[in-house]
C-alpha positions as a printed NumPy array, in Angstrom:
array([[ 56.689, -24.692, 104.608],
       [ 58.837, -21.657, 103.806],
       [ 56.7  , -20.897, 100.738],
       [ 53.34 , -19.448, 101.795],
       [ 51.475, -21.436,  99.152],
       [ 52.666, -24.859, 100.348],
       [ 51.662, -27.298, 103.069],
       [ 53.725, -30.362, 103.935],
       [ 52.081, -33.531, 105.191],
       [ 53.674, -36.655, 106.573],
       [ 52.168, -40.064, 107.241],
       [ 53.397, -43.413, 108.461],
       [ 51.926, -46.874, 108.966],
       [ 52.923, -50.546, 109.08 ],
       [ 52.014, -51.156, 105.401],
       [ 52.211, -49.23 , 102.138],
       [ 48.443, -49.249, 101.736],
       [ 47.81 , -48.012, 105.283],
       [ 50.364, -45.252, 104.739],
       [ 48.467, -44.061, 101.644],
       [ 45.264, -44.089, 103.699],
       [ 46.926, -42.036, 106.448],
       [ 48.201, -39.56 , 103.833],
       [ 44.623, -39.049, 102.587],
       [ 43.507, -38.347, 106.154],
       [ 46.39 , -35.899, 106.631],
       [ 45.532, -34.094, 103.385],
       [ 41.898, -33.595, 104.397],
       [ 42.834, -32.556, 107.934],
       [ 45.118, -29.769, 106.669],
       [ 42.103, -27.676, 105.727],
       [ 38.949, -29.12 , 107.321],
       [ 37.359, -29.879, 110.64 ],
       [ 35.131, -32.852, 109.943],
       [ 33.887, -33.334, 113.52 ],
       [ 30.202, -34.129, 113.346],
       [ 30.193, -34.851, 109.6  ],
       [ 28.354, -38.025, 108.637],
       [ 29.847, -40.533, 106.209],
       [ 27.678, -40.864, 103.148],
       [ 28.06 , -42.895,  99.977],
       [ 31.   , -45.113,  99.116],
       [ 33.246, -44.093,  96.248],
       [ 35.92 , -46.224,  94.631],
       [ 39.054, -45.416,  92.694],
       [ 41.588, -47.67 ,  90.964],
       [ 45.081, -46.44 ,  90.247],
       [ 47.029, -47.651,  87.245],
       [ 50.2  , -49.619,  87.976],
       [ 53.15 , -47.452,  88.915],
       [ 55.907, -46.718,  91.363],
       [ 54.984, -46.297,  95.007],
       [ 55.361, -42.516,  94.624],
       [ 53.12 , -42.501,  91.525],
       [ 50.435, -44.453,  93.377],
       [ 50.488, -42.047,  96.332],
       [ 50.292, -38.972,  94.094],
       [ 47.482, -40.52 ,  92.03 ],
       [ 45.352, -41.16 ,  95.13 ],
       [ 45.948, -37.69 ,  96.615],
       [ 45.271, -36.039,  93.243],
       [ 41.99 , -37.952,  93.054],
       [ 40.913, -36.589,  96.453],
       [ 41.57 , -33.027,  95.252],
       [ 39.824, -33.711,  91.914],
       [ 36.695, -35.1  ,  93.598],
       [ 36.608, -32.161,  95.985],
       [ 36.758, -29.746,  93.043],
       [ 34.318, -31.555,  90.758],
       [ 31.912, -33.425,  93.036],
       [ 32.074, -31.333,  96.24 ],
       [ 32.9  , -34.378,  98.344],
       [ 35.672, -35.366, 100.73 ],
       [ 36.636, -38.729, 102.208],
       [ 35.899, -39.319, 105.886],
       [ 37.268, -42.864, 105.801],
       [ 39.74 , -44.442, 103.417],
       [ 40.516, -48.088, 102.762],
       [ 43.387, -48.924, 100.393],
       [ 44.253, -52.385,  99.068],
       [ 46.804, -53.713,  96.605],
       [ 45.125, -54.716,  93.351],
       [ 47.68 , -57.46 ,  92.667],
       [ 48.705, -55.892,  89.342],
       [ 50.894, -53.024,  90.508],
       [ 48.098, -50.588,  91.308],
       [ 45.836, -49.781,  94.226],
       [ 42.123, -50.   ,  94.919],
       [ 40.768, -47.211,  97.078],
       [ 37.39 , -47.144,  98.799],
       [ 36.185, -43.951, 100.45 ],
       [ 33.159, -43.12 , 102.571],
       [ 32.559, -39.503, 101.635],
       [ 30.697, -36.462, 102.856],
       [ 29.779, -33.262, 101.074],
       [ 32.146, -30.327, 101.384],
       [ 29.284, -28.343, 102.936],
       [ 29.264, -30.788, 105.883],
       [ 32.772, -29.852, 107.02 ],
       [ 34.204, -26.612, 108.35 ],
       [ 37.032, -25.113, 106.311],
       [ 39.861, -24.193, 108.677],
       [ 42.808, -23.806, 106.301],
       [ 43.917, -23.209, 102.745],
       [ 42.399, -25.667, 100.283],
       [ 44.982, -27.751,  98.371],
       [ 45.057, -27.245,  94.618],
       [ 47.664, -29.837,  93.616],
       [ 50.22 , -32.353,  94.811],
       [ 53.802, -31.231,  94.238],
       [ 56.487, -33.686,  93.191],
       [ 59.139, -31.504,  94.854],
       [ 60.79 , -33.419,  97.72 ],
       [ 58.186, -36.202,  97.476],
       [ 59.165, -39.146,  99.655],
       [ 57.429, -42.512, 100.032],
       [ 58.932, -45.841, 101.006],
       [ 59.903, -48.32 , 103.678],
       [ 61.015, -46.735, 106.923],
       [ 62.276, -49.111, 109.572],
       [ 59.53 , -51.614, 110.308],
       [ 56.883, -49.77 , 108.278],
       [ 56.249, -47.174, 105.596],
       [ 56.347, -43.386, 105.628],
       [ 55.715, -40.546, 103.216],
       [ 56.119, -36.804, 103.002],
       [ 54.246, -34.743, 100.418],
       [ 54.055, -31.047,  99.615],
       [ 50.635, -29.687,  98.684],
       [ 50.207, -26.526,  96.649],
       [ 47.486, -24.364,  98.188]])
């Protein structure tokens, strides 16, 4: 990104839920090398109903929140539709001490130029992260 305190991630997948999962992976990979880290406990998160963009931002914000407050990061992410307009997210996490920091740590998800929706035969998103 032109601004030194921003990182832009993009993700794509056949379904909305898989695209959110790929965005979580992209977020974590912007600043960590998790090679060799072992998946630990399972954590779950439920988003409230919202627009597709709101759901994506909620999930990514939760990853940053858990990193800041619980010192854990997702190694695997499974996202499902909750049937009521929200998402259910299940992560297998590892401690932040188990990964190598290789980049600037994200502090927030920016709404500037946020994009998430159907793209051809699947879904894609682009998100700016404040670092």
